[in-house]
Structure formats: structure tokens, C-alpha cells
């Protein structure tokens, strides 16, 4: 009787761990996907991703030039990250500027 009680506890413990794992996977999946209208630090027009300057941002020439210089620096950082990731089996691009959203849309 002691063995069956212990195995019952183990079975329930495994079930709880399985349920926790499911919740964690759902949260991770949802956090890893962006809204289709999301704007990013470094836009990628070919992928339909807007950046700092698009049709919704009204700025003067001085601000526009400043943002363009910032985007140039971000593209250099992006290229360095891609270069470092070339030989990795699983690339680390969490902080890559074209993967960092400007705001939270949800």
C-alpha cells in the first residue's frame, strides 16, 4: 500500500510539472511573436517591418538626419551580430536592432 501511495504522489507531481511546462511554452511562444503593425529600432521594409522613420513620424530635417545617423549605427551593430552568429548552431539575435520593438503594441 505504501508503494502505490508513493507512485500516486509521483504521478500527480509529474502531471503538475507537465501543466507548468505547457503554460511556460504558451507564454514563451506569445512573447516571441510580434504584432503585424509593430515598429522596430531598425526597420526592414522588404519584410514589411517599419522602423524609426516611416509615414507616421513627422520630424524636421535636423531630426531626420539625426535618426538616419542612429539607424546607420544600428545597422553596423546588426551586421556585427550577424557576423558573430555565422558559426553558431543556434544564433543569438535577441538584442539585434531589427528584432527590438520600439513599443509594446498590445
Short mmCIF file of N, CA and C in Angstrom, two decimals, residues 29 32 36 60 80:
data_model
loop_
_atom_site.label_atom_id
_atom_site.label_comp_id
_atom_site.label_asym_id
_atom_site.label_seq_id
_atom_site.Cartn_x
_atom_site.Cartn_y
_atom_site.Cartn_z
N UNK A 29 5.96 31.29 -26.43
CA UNK A 29 5.52 31.41 -27.83
C UNK A 29 4.93 32.79 -28.08
N UNK A 32 7.45 35.62 -28.12
CA UNK A 32 8.40 35.55 -29.23
C UNK A 32 7.83 36.07 -30.54
N UNK A 36 1.65 42.42 -36.25
CA UNK A 36 1.97 42.76 -37.64
C UNK A 36 2.19 44.26 -37.85
N UNK A 60 11.49 67.25 -38.42
CA UNK A 60 12.15 68.22 -39.28
C UNK A 60 13.43 67.64 -39.86
N UNK A 80 27.41 43.31 -37.16
CA UNK A 80 28.36 42.66 -36.25
C UNK A 80 27.73 41.46 -35.56
#
